[in-house]
Tab-separated table of C-alpha atoms in Angstrom:
chain	number	residue	atom	x	y	z
A	215	ALA	CA	36.638	8.673	49.257
A	216	GLU	CA	38.072	9.792	45.912
A	217	GLY	CA	41.869	9.939	45.903
A	218	ARG	CA	42.233	7.693	48.963
A	219	ALA	CA	44.084	4.380	48.889
A	220	SER	CA	42.369	0.993	49.082
A	221	LEU	CA	45.526	-0.882	50.133
A	222	LEU	CA	48.243	-0.216	52.717
A	223	VAL	CA	51.413	-2.337	52.732
A	224	SER	CA	53.951	-1.613	55.469
A	225	GLU	CA	56.980	-2.995	57.274
A	226	ILE	CA	57.050	-0.726	60.307
A	227	PHE	CA	58.245	-3.391	62.727
A	228	ASP	CA	61.253	-4.027	64.911
A	229	SER	CA	62.092	-7.107	66.965
A	230	SER	CA	59.600	-5.973	69.622
A	231	LEU	CA	56.929	-5.657	66.864
A	232	LEU	CA	55.669	-2.222	67.949
A	233	GLY	CA	58.867	-0.238	68.547
A	234	GLU	CA	58.943	1.548	65.181
A	235	GLY	CA	55.461	2.983	65.643
A	236	VAL	CA	53.188	0.830	63.509
A	237	ILE	CA	50.106	1.630	65.622
A	238	PRO	CA	50.369	5.464	65.463
A	239	SER	CA	51.390	5.187	61.794
A	240	LEU	CA	48.233	3.216	61.018
A	241	ARG	CA	46.145	5.748	62.894
A	242	ASP	CA	47.619	8.578	60.829
A	243	ALA	CA	47.174	6.643	57.575
A	244	ARG	CA	43.504	5.988	58.333
A	245	ARG	CA	42.972	9.661	59.100
A	246	ARG	CA	44.721	11.088	56.038
A	247	LEU	CA	45.260	8.457	53.345
A	248	LEU	CA	43.039	5.365	53.442
A	249	ALA	CA	39.542	4.767	52.150
A	250	GLU	CA	37.023	3.139	54.478
A	251	GLY	CA	37.546	-0.628	54.509
A	252	ALA	CA	41.017	-0.428	52.978
A	253	ALA	CA	43.063	-3.652	53.120
A	254	VAL	CA	46.069	-3.648	55.468
A	255	VAL	CA	49.084	-5.909	54.836
A	256	PRO	CA	50.248	-7.512	57.083
A	257	ALA	CA	46.771	-7.859	58.538
A	258	VAL	CA	47.426	-9.510	61.903
A	259	ALA	CA	50.351	-10.031	64.273
A	260	THR	CA	50.421	-12.693	66.972
A	261	VAL	CA	52.884	-12.514	69.868
A	262	TRP	CA	54.072	-15.897	71.157
A	263	ALA	CA	55.848	-16.557	74.445
A	264	VAL	CA	57.518	-19.366	76.366
A	265	PRO	CA	59.295	-19.538	79.763
A	266	VAL	CA	62.973	-20.494	79.476
A	267	SER	CA	65.810	-21.673	81.700
A	268	CYS	CA	69.375	-20.483	81.097
A	269	PRO	CA	72.176	-20.668	83.699
A	270	ALA	CA	74.277	-17.986	81.997
A	271	LEU	CA	71.351	-15.557	82.016
A	272	ARG	CA	70.783	-16.403	85.661
A	273	ARG	CA	74.267	-15.181	86.507
A	274	HIS	CA	73.793	-12.089	84.352
A	275	GLY	CA	70.563	-11.131	86.096
A	276	ALA	CA	71.539	-12.080	89.638
A	277	GLY	CA	70.326	-9.466	92.087
A	278	ALA	CA	68.527	-7.386	89.469
A	279	GLU	CA	65.486	-5.633	90.888
A	280	ARG	CA	63.734	-4.908	87.593
A	281	SER	CA	63.134	-6.923	84.464
A	282	GLU	CA	65.324	-6.309	81.432
A	283	VAL	CA	64.498	-6.916	77.771
A	284	VAL	CA	67.162	-8.123	75.336
A	285	ALA	CA	66.714	-8.686	71.588
A	286	LEU	CA	68.670	-11.700	70.331
A	287	HIS	CA	68.621	-14.716	68.047
A	288	TRP	CA	67.822	-17.276	70.735
A	289	ALA	CA	69.188	-20.391	69.048
A	290	ALA	CA	72.459	-18.743	68.054
A	291	ALA	CA	72.975	-16.964	71.383
A	292	ALA	CA	71.996	-19.872	73.631
A	293	ALA	CA	74.302	-22.252	71.773
A	294	ARG	CA	77.271	-20.007	72.569
A	295	LEU	CA	76.442	-19.406	76.232
A	296	PRO	CA	78.528	-21.255	78.838
A	297	GLY	CA	76.955	-23.563	81.386
A	298	GLY	CA	74.638	-25.579	79.189
A	299	GLY	CA	73.015	-22.913	77.025
A	300	GLY	CA	69.267	-22.562	77.405
A	301	ALA	CA	66.086	-24.616	77.219
A	302	LEU	CA	62.398	-23.979	76.646
A	303	LEU	CA	60.469	-25.140	79.717
A	304	CYS	CA	57.039	-25.271	78.095
A	305	THR	CA	55.338	-25.470	74.738
A	306	PRO	CA	55.112	-21.930	73.286
A	307	LYS	CA	51.694	-20.291	73.310
A	308	PRO	CA	50.140	-17.279	71.558
A	309	MET	CA	49.719	-14.436	74.072
A	310	LEU	CA	48.552	-11.381	72.124
A	311	ARG	CA	46.756	-10.997	68.789
A	312	ILE	CA	46.875	-7.552	67.196
A	313	ASP	CA	44.578	-7.063	64.201
A	314	PHE	CA	45.888	-4.081	62.245
A	315	ARG	CA	42.729	-4.024	60.117
A	316	ARG	CA	40.636	-2.927	63.076
A	317	ARG	CA	40.258	0.791	63.549
A	318	ASP	CA	40.017	0.390	67.326
A	319	VAL	CA	43.554	-1.047	67.517
A	320	ALA	CA	44.964	2.380	66.715
A	321	ASP	CA	42.332	4.114	68.842
A	322	ARG	CA	43.164	1.950	71.875
A	323	GLY	CA	46.852	2.674	71.353
A	324	ALA	CA	46.170	6.399	71.558
A	325	ALA	CA	44.063	5.901	74.668
A	326	CYS	CA	46.938	4.086	76.376
A	327	GLU	CA	49.567	6.698	75.580
A	328	GLY	CA	50.840	8.027	78.906
A	329	ALA	CA	48.724	5.596	80.934
A	330	GLY	CA	50.114	3.769	83.923
A	331	ALA	CA	51.026	0.093	83.778
A	332	GLU	CA	47.804	-1.021	85.477
A	333	GLN	CA	45.669	0.965	83.013
A	334	VAL	CA	47.550	-0.415	80.013
A	335	GLU	CA	47.195	-3.987	81.271
A	336	ALA	CA	43.467	-3.503	81.790
A	337	ARG	CA	42.994	-2.351	78.176
A	338	MET	CA	45.420	-4.572	76.260
A	339	ALA	CA	46.241	-7.546	78.434
A	340	ALA	CA	46.013	-11.276	77.913
A	341	HIS	CA	46.597	-14.204	80.261
A	342	ALA	CA	47.793	-17.734	79.526
A	343	ASP	CA	48.531	-20.851	81.558
A	344	PHE	CA	51.682	-22.751	80.560
A	345	HIS	CA	52.048	-26.457	81.309
A	346	VAL	CA	55.653	-27.104	82.347
A	347	ASP	CA	57.170	-29.885	80.216
A	348	ARG	CA	60.565	-30.249	81.900
A	349	ASP	CA	62.222	-29.500	85.209
A	350	GLY	CA	64.214	-26.279	85.258
A	351	GLN	CA	64.782	-22.903	86.846
A	352	LEU	CA	62.746	-20.009	85.468
A	353	ASP	CA	65.126	-17.277	84.266
A	354	ALA	CA	63.281	-15.437	81.502
A	355	VAL	CA	60.364	-15.374	79.098
A	356	LEU	CA	61.175	-15.600	75.396
A	357	ALA	CA	58.797	-13.854	72.982
A	358	TRP	CA	58.505	-13.383	69.226
A	359	PHE	CA	55.901	-12.391	66.686
A	360	GLU	CA	54.229	-14.004	63.707
A	361	LEU	CA	52.791	-11.959	60.850
A	362	ASP	CA	49.661	-13.065	59.003
A	363	PHE	CA	49.655	-11.173	55.720
A	364	VAL	CA	45.998	-11.568	54.757
A	365	GLY	CA	44.444	-12.564	58.063
A	366	ASP	CA	43.294	-16.062	57.132
A	367	GLY	CA	46.449	-17.944	58.164
A	368	ALA	CA	47.342	-18.888	54.589
A	369	ILE	CA	50.494	-16.729	54.315
A	370	THR	CA	52.479	-16.194	57.504
A	371	TYR	CA	56.010	-15.277	58.543
A	372	SER	CA	57.239	-16.245	62.010
A	373	MET	CA	60.252	-15.390	64.177
A	374	ARG	CA	59.827	-18.652	66.106
A	375	PRO	CA	63.206	-20.118	67.134
A	376	PRO	CA	64.112	-23.819	66.915
A	377	GLU	CA	62.893	-25.916	69.854
A	378	GLU	CA	66.471	-27.001	70.649
A	379	VAL	CA	69.546	-24.782	70.416
A	380	SER	CA	71.333	-27.589	68.528
A	381	GLN	CA	68.885	-26.939	65.668
A	382	GLN	CA	70.419	-23.516	65.034
A	383	PRO	CA	69.674	-22.438	61.452
A	384	HIS	CA	72.438	-21.213	59.193
A	385	TYR	CA	70.389	-18.099	58.458
A	386	CYS	CA	69.179	-15.649	61.105
A	387	ASP	CA	66.294	-13.313	60.305
A	388	HIS	CA	66.715	-9.557	60.513
A	389	TRP	CA	64.146	-9.531	63.323
A	390	LYS	CA	65.111	-11.219	66.567
A	391	GLN	CA	63.310	-12.752	69.500
A	392	GLU	CA	62.870	-10.710	72.667
A	393	LEU	CA	64.096	-12.129	75.954
A	394	PHE	CA	62.420	-10.729	79.070
A	395	LEU	CA	64.936	-11.334	81.870
A	396	LEU	CA	62.986	-11.551	85.102
A	397	GLY	CA	64.029	-9.266	87.928
A	398	SER	CA	62.974	-9.616	91.539
A	399	THR	CA	60.063	-7.197	90.997
A	400	ALA	CA	58.572	-8.978	87.978
A	401	ALA	CA	54.841	-8.816	88.662
A	402	GLY	CA	53.433	-12.177	89.637
A	403	VAL	CA	56.484	-14.164	88.481
A	404	VAL	CA	59.417	-15.169	90.679
A	405	ALA	CA	62.752	-15.176	88.856
A	406	GLY	CA	64.831	-18.227	89.720
A	407	ARG	CA	61.785	-20.248	90.697
A	408	CYS	CA	62.393	-23.982	90.250
A	409	LEU	CA	59.683	-25.446	88.053
A	410	ARG	CA	58.768	-29.117	87.895
A	411	ALA	CA	57.270	-30.993	84.967
A	412	GLY	CA	53.500	-31.027	85.326
A	413	GLU	CA	53.247	-27.644	87.071
A	414	THR	CA	51.228	-24.773	85.651
A	415	LEU	CA	52.710	-21.286	85.238
A	416	HIS	CA	50.403	-18.295	84.745
A	417	LEU	CA	51.716	-15.387	82.638
A	418	LEU	CA	50.312	-11.971	81.764
A	419	ALA	CA	51.206	-10.096	78.565
A	420	ALA	CA	50.241	-6.562	77.565
A	421	HIS	CA	51.169	-3.874	75.067
A	422	ASP	CA	50.921	-0.134	74.640
A	423	GLU	CA	51.596	1.966	71.522
A	424	CYS	CA	55.248	1.031	71.183
A	425	ALA	CA	56.201	-1.912	73.404
A	426	LEU	CA	55.294	-5.315	74.765
A	427	HIS	CA	55.178	-5.872	78.527
């Protein structure tokens, strides 16, 4: 339509990806400002996750009934924690892919607003099986996002932390990783469970308009 924009460039993200309202903002932009087929930059976001073991976090979350989410720079924080820091138990995997170019991403977000957890999971959920690479106690799930600016994988920007805390970079990005500390009521996952190399751990991820779950 005449007077409407053919390109939208935004940075409406926080460390949780969705907390600053990128989905409702895109919905409003499509309604009022964008021409049909307008390019959206970044085009796609992928949420990655990996189970982690961390003795210090175990003590912090002891007895907690519900899961807690903490934003942090994993490599920097884990290196400073007493009791051996933290370790990734598996190879990270992509859990959720959110294509901001698709009109139905915003529409699904609106449909999930105010929905219960089971409804949200049914609409925007993804499952993944993680192969456990090393023995350790499951204390949390570490998550971060990767932005694909065009959608073809050629230009990306990732919040992925180093594999080992000793590889801590001198520079920490503005965005952080999100650490999902597992409480005793974490659905389908037992906090403090001792994992052995070779086991398989099944995880569920979901999102609504403004948060990952």
